[in-house]
Amino acid sequence: MPISHIGCDDALLIIDLQNDFLPGGALAVKNGHELAPLINDIIKRGFSTVIASRDWHPPHHQSFSTQGGKWAQHCVAGTQGAEFDPHLNLTKITHIIHKGTDPKCESYSAFEDENGRPTGLEALLKARSIKRVFLCGLALDYCVKATALDAIKAKFDTVLLHDATRSIHKPELTLNDLQKKGVKII
Ligand code: VGL
Ligand code: ZN
């Protein structure tokens, strides 16, 4: 399936394309810097809804190793590491969604945190009568995956733009899992 016939009920979701997830950042995803030009090109295919999520943590977020969590400190709200990749064309982004803002709760998904508290993404998509979402960004095996699964749960037609993602671990298991749950991979 090519990315064509994009209509006003389609949305592009760009997940966490932020400095801390790029080479040189606190939680670098290998080759993450390759995505901005690809995504800039995808945006031009006629999406009228382009939503970018940002991992947006307080300085003492529970996911940080300093607090007993799994990750190095990353994407602290307002810091350079939390800014979008400077090569991403921000002029076409229509909405920004913040995630992981609760110091006591992880939120891989751009839809809701692990306590089920919504970010506002689902309400936004439904208010704009979006039926189909195309996903890209970082990292495939964490935040992109969790967002894709929640998109399926919320009954959106869900398409993963595989070339416009990068993964922390080998992607095969993630891709298999997503496909089994109904995500189209192109
Ligand atoms: C992410 C680890 C921690 C991601 C966010 O955006 O994939 N991964 N926080
Ligand atoms: Zn995070």
mmCIF file of C-alpha atoms and ligand atoms in Angstrom:
data_model
loop_
_atom_site.group_PDB
_atom_site.id
_atom_site.type_symbol
_atom_site.label_atom_id
_atom_site.label_comp_id
_atom_site.label_asym_id
_atom_site.label_seq_id
_atom_site.Cartn_x
_atom_site.Cartn_y
_atom_site.Cartn_z
ATOM 1 C CA MET A 1 0.000 0.000 0.000
ATOM 2 C CA PRO A 2 1.565 3.314 -1.041
ATOM 3 C CA ILE A 3 0.909 6.467 0.980
ATOM 4 C CA SER A 4 -1.545 7.921 -1.476
ATOM 5 C CA HIS A 5 -5.116 9.174 -1.460
ATOM 6 C CA ILE A 6 -4.581 10.916 1.825
ATOM 7 C CA GLY A 7 -7.809 12.583 2.901
ATOM 8 C CA CYS A 8 -9.016 14.807 5.685
ATOM 9 C CA ASP A 9 -9.896 11.754 7.804
ATOM 10 C CA ASP A 10 -6.226 10.703 7.868
ATOM 11 C CA ALA A 11 -3.679 11.865 10.438
ATOM 12 C CA LEU A 12 0.085 11.553 10.609
ATOM 13 C CA LEU A 13 1.451 10.854 14.114
ATOM 14 C CA ILE A 14 5.131 11.650 14.606
ATOM 15 C CA ILE A 15 6.268 10.012 17.831
ATOM 16 C CA ASP A 16 8.998 11.557 20.015
ATOM 17 C CA LEU A 17 11.395 12.838 17.333
ATOM 18 C CA GLN A 18 13.397 14.635 20.021
ATOM 19 C CA ASN A 19 17.094 15.377 20.516
ATOM 20 C CA ASP A 20 17.529 12.949 23.427
ATOM 21 C CA PHE A 21 16.475 10.041 21.168
ATOM 22 C CA LEU A 22 18.922 11.011 18.399
ATOM 23 C CA PRO A 23 22.615 10.089 18.177
ATOM 24 C CA GLY A 24 24.420 12.201 20.789
ATOM 25 C CA GLY A 25 21.326 12.353 22.994
ATOM 26 C CA ALA A 26 20.745 10.823 26.435
ATOM 27 C CA LEU A 27 18.801 7.822 25.065
ATOM 28 C CA ALA A 28 20.053 7.702 21.518
ATOM 29 C CA VAL A 29 18.287 5.397 19.081
ATOM 30 C CA LYS A 30 20.678 4.195 16.398
ATOM 31 C CA ASN A 31 20.219 6.104 13.103
ATOM 32 C CA GLY A 32 17.375 8.160 14.529
ATOM 33 C CA HIS A 33 18.781 11.212 12.745
ATOM 34 C CA GLU A 34 17.817 9.615 9.413
ATOM 35 C CA LEU A 35 14.117 10.126 10.065
ATOM 36 C CA ALA A 36 13.592 13.901 9.839
ATOM 37 C CA PRO A 37 14.128 14.169 6.050
ATOM 38 C CA LEU A 38 11.931 11.093 5.460
ATOM 39 C CA ILE A 39 9.173 12.462 7.668
ATOM 40 C CA ASN A 40 9.399 15.937 6.096
ATOM 41 C CA ASP A 41 8.733 14.215 2.791
ATOM 42 C CA ILE A 42 5.825 12.164 4.174
ATOM 43 C CA ILE A 43 4.174 15.303 5.596
ATOM 44 C CA LYS A 44 4.013 16.674 2.033
ATOM 45 C CA ARG A 45 1.762 13.800 0.887
ATOM 46 C CA GLY A 46 -1.251 15.885 1.864
ATOM 47 C CA PHE A 47 -1.873 15.302 5.553
ATOM 48 C CA SER A 48 -4.063 18.056 6.995
ATOM 49 C CA THR A 49 -3.636 16.701 10.539
ATOM 50 C CA VAL A 50 -0.001 16.259 11.589
ATOM 51 C CA ILE A 51 0.447 15.522 15.278
ATOM 52 C CA ALA A 52 3.841 15.339 16.970
ATOM 53 C CA SER A 53 4.194 13.824 20.430
ATOM 54 C CA ARG A 54 6.892 14.798 22.888
ATOM 55 C CA ASP A 55 8.168 12.772 25.800
ATOM 56 C CA TRP A 56 7.988 15.578 28.373
ATOM 57 C CA HIS A 57 9.209 14.486 31.767
ATOM 58 C CA PRO A 58 9.628 16.373 35.032
ATOM 59 C CA PRO A 59 13.272 16.356 36.308
ATOM 60 C CA HIS A 60 12.583 13.502 38.760
ATOM 61 C CA HIS A 61 10.487 11.199 36.626
ATOM 62 C CA GLN A 62 10.119 7.645 37.962
ATOM 63 C CA SER A 63 11.479 6.156 34.713
ATOM 64 C CA PHE A 64 14.917 7.716 35.371
ATOM 65 C CA SER A 65 17.683 5.521 36.798
ATOM 66 C CA THR A 66 18.318 8.209 39.448
ATOM 67 C CA GLN A 67 14.795 7.385 40.743
ATOM 68 C CA GLY A 68 15.171 3.596 40.389
ATOM 69 C CA GLY A 69 13.781 3.477 36.862
ATOM 70 C CA LYS A 70 14.925 1.875 33.632
ATOM 71 C CA TRP A 71 16.274 4.831 31.634
ATOM 72 C CA ALA A 72 18.920 7.538 31.874
ATOM 73 C CA GLN A 73 17.435 10.959 32.497
ATOM 74 C CA HIS A 74 15.946 12.147 29.188
ATOM 75 C CA CYS A 75 13.453 14.580 27.668
ATOM 76 C CA VAL A 76 13.142 16.804 30.714
ATOM 77 C CA ALA A 77 10.500 19.400 29.860
ATOM 78 C CA GLY A 78 11.967 22.651 28.598
ATOM 79 C CA THR A 79 15.519 21.333 28.051
ATOM 80 C CA GLN A 80 17.408 21.084 24.765
ATOM 81 C CA GLY A 81 17.152 17.277 24.891
ATOM 82 C CA ALA A 82 13.360 17.502 24.876
ATOM 83 C CA GLU A 83 13.242 19.753 21.810
ATOM 84 C CA PHE A 84 12.233 18.329 18.437
ATOM 85 C CA ASP A 85 14.944 17.274 16.015
ATOM 86 C CA PRO A 86 15.936 20.663 14.544
ATOM 87 C CA HIS A 87 15.713 19.118 11.051
ATOM 88 C CA LEU A 88 12.019 18.297 11.422
ATOM 89 C CA ASN A 89 9.822 20.748 9.513
ATOM 90 C CA LEU A 90 7.721 22.121 12.347
ATOM 91 C CA THR A 91 5.695 24.461 10.141
ATOM 92 C CA LYS A 92 3.398 21.618 9.024
ATOM 93 C CA ILE A 93 2.732 20.286 12.527
ATOM 94 C CA THR A 94 -0.838 21.081 13.509
ATOM 95 C CA HIS A 95 -0.829 19.740 17.091
ATOM 96 C CA ILE A 96 1.668 18.779 19.801
ATOM 97 C CA ILE A 97 0.857 16.165 22.452
ATOM 98 C CA HIS A 98 2.879 15.906 25.674
ATOM 99 C CA LYS A 99 3.357 12.552 27.415
ATOM 100 C CA GLY A 100 5.083 11.324 30.557
ATOM 101 C CA THR A 101 4.387 14.549 32.454
ATOM 102 C CA ASP A 102 3.310 12.817 35.687
ATOM 103 C CA PRO A 103 6.439 12.236 37.836
ATOM 104 C CA LYS A 104 4.951 8.987 39.185
ATOM 105 C CA CYS A 105 3.770 7.382 35.948
ATOM 106 C CA GLU A 106 5.369 6.092 32.731
ATOM 107 C CA SER A 107 3.706 6.826 29.403
ATOM 108 C CA TYR A 108 5.149 5.093 26.363
ATOM 109 C CA SER A 109 1.879 5.579 24.493
ATOM 110 C CA ALA A 110 0.936 9.003 23.133
ATOM 111 C CA PHE A 111 -2.720 8.131 23.921
ATOM 112 C CA GLU A 112 -2.595 7.501 27.663
ATOM 113 C CA ASP A 113 -0.217 6.828 30.546
ATOM 114 C CA GLU A 114 0.090 3.522 32.385
ATOM 115 C CA ASN A 115 -2.608 4.639 34.857
ATOM 116 C CA GLY A 116 -4.970 5.104 31.915
ATOM 117 C CA ARG A 117 -4.909 8.894 32.109
ATOM 118 C CA PRO A 118 -5.515 10.244 28.581
ATOM 119 C CA THR A 119 -3.172 12.763 26.940
ATOM 120 C CA GLY A 120 -5.994 14.200 24.828
ATOM 121 C CA LEU A 121 -4.844 12.528 21.599
ATOM 122 C CA GLU A 122 -7.897 10.305 21.176
ATOM 123 C CA ALA A 123 -10.327 13.178 21.816
ATOM 124 C CA LEU A 124 -8.411 15.335 19.339
ATOM 125 C CA LEU A 125 -8.520 12.667 16.622
ATOM 126 C CA LYS A 126 -12.221 12.013 17.186
ATOM 127 C CA ALA A 127 -13.037 15.750 17.178
ATOM 128 C CA ARG A 128 -11.390 15.951 13.744
ATOM 129 C CA SER A 129 -13.247 12.817 12.520
ATOM 130 C CA ILE A 130 -9.978 11.008 11.892
ATOM 131 C CA LYS A 131 -10.468 7.384 10.809
ATOM 132 C CA ARG A 132 -6.936 6.357 9.918
ATOM 133 C CA VAL A 133 -3.601 7.123 11.559
ATOM 134 C CA PHE A 134 -0.120 6.739 10.063
ATOM 135 C CA LEU A 135 2.664 6.309 12.622
ATOM 136 C CA CYS A 136 6.363 7.121 12.440
ATOM 137 C CA GLY A 137 9.144 8.216 14.818
ATOM 138 C CA LEU A 138 11.021 6.832 17.830
ATOM 139 C CA ALA A 139 11.432 4.378 19.283
ATOM 140 C CA LEU A 140 9.652 1.644 17.311
ATOM 141 C CA ASP A 141 9.833 -0.945 20.104
ATOM 142 C CA TYR A 142 8.660 1.398 22.887
ATOM 143 C CA CYS A 143 6.646 4.517 22.222
ATOM 144 C CA VAL A 144 5.686 3.877 18.591
ATOM 145 C CA LYS A 145 4.575 0.342 19.468
ATOM 146 C CA ALA A 146 2.535 1.402 22.513
ATOM 147 C CA THR A 147 0.891 4.185 20.518
ATOM 148 C CA ALA A 148 0.037 1.835 17.631
ATOM 149 C CA LEU A 149 -1.568 -0.677 20.014
ATOM 150 C CA ASP A 150 -3.661 2.043 21.653
ATOM 151 C CA ALA A 151 -4.693 3.321 18.205
ATOM 152 C CA ILE A 152 -5.998 -0.161 17.384
ATOM 153 C CA LYS A 153 -7.774 -0.305 20.749
ATOM 154 C CA ALA A 154 -9.434 3.037 19.968
ATOM 155 C CA LYS A 155 -10.614 1.544 16.624
ATOM 156 C CA PHE A 156 -8.510 3.633 14.269
ATOM 157 C CA ASP A 157 -7.260 2.098 11.053
ATOM 158 C CA THR A 158 -3.598 1.985 12.029
ATOM 159 C CA VAL A 159 -0.701 2.055 9.580
ATOM 160 C CA LEU A 160 2.943 1.850 10.611
ATOM 161 C CA LEU A 161 5.400 3.610 8.291
ATOM 162 C CA HIS A 162 8.165 1.155 9.035
ATOM 163 C CA ASP A 163 10.927 2.963 7.071
ATOM 164 C CA ALA A 164 10.250 6.113 9.081
ATOM 165 C CA THR A 165 10.931 4.443 12.447
ATOM 166 C CA ARG A 166 14.052 3.192 14.208
ATOM 167 C CA SER A 167 14.181 0.609 16.952
ATOM 168 C CA ILE A 168 16.269 0.217 20.120
ATOM 169 C CA HIS A 169 16.335 -3.596 19.855
ATOM 170 C CA LYS A 170 15.880 -5.796 16.787
ATOM 171 C CA PRO A 171 12.501 -4.838 15.272
ATOM 172 C CA GLU A 172 11.267 -8.287 14.119
ATOM 173 C CA LEU A 173 9.359 -9.241 17.279
ATOM 174 C CA THR A 174 7.739 -5.822 17.495
ATOM 175 C CA LEU A 175 6.661 -5.903 13.850
ATOM 176 C CA ASN A 176 5.228 -9.401 14.263
ATOM 177 C CA ASP A 177 3.330 -8.411 17.346
ATOM 178 C CA LEU A 178 1.918 -5.254 15.775
ATOM 179 C CA GLN A 179 0.843 -7.100 12.648
ATOM 180 C CA LYS A 180 -0.927 -9.768 14.720
ATOM 181 C CA LYS A 181 -2.854 -7.056 16.547
ATOM 182 C CA GLY A 182 -4.108 -5.526 13.291
ATOM 183 C CA VAL A 183 -1.544 -2.821 12.493
ATOM 184 C CA LYS A 184 -0.819 -2.515 8.762
ATOM 185 C CA ILE A 185 2.909 -2.276 8.119
ATOM 186 C CA ILE A 186 4.074 -0.483 4.998
HETATM 187 C C1 VGL B 1 10.786 6.336 24.945
HETATM 188 C C2 VGL B 1 12.026 5.235 26.513
HETATM 189 C C3 VGL B 1 11.656 6.138 27.483
HETATM 190 C C4 VGL B 1 10.331 6.437 23.505
HETATM 191 C C5 VGL B 1 10.404 7.254 25.900
HETATM 192 O O1 VGL B 1 9.956 7.551 23.058
HETATM 193 O O2 VGL B 1 10.359 5.390 22.807
HETATM 194 N N1 VGL B 1 11.577 5.322 25.269
HETATM 195 N N2 VGL B 1 10.844 7.145 27.159
HETATM 196 ZN ZN ZN B 2 10.603 8.778 28.524
#
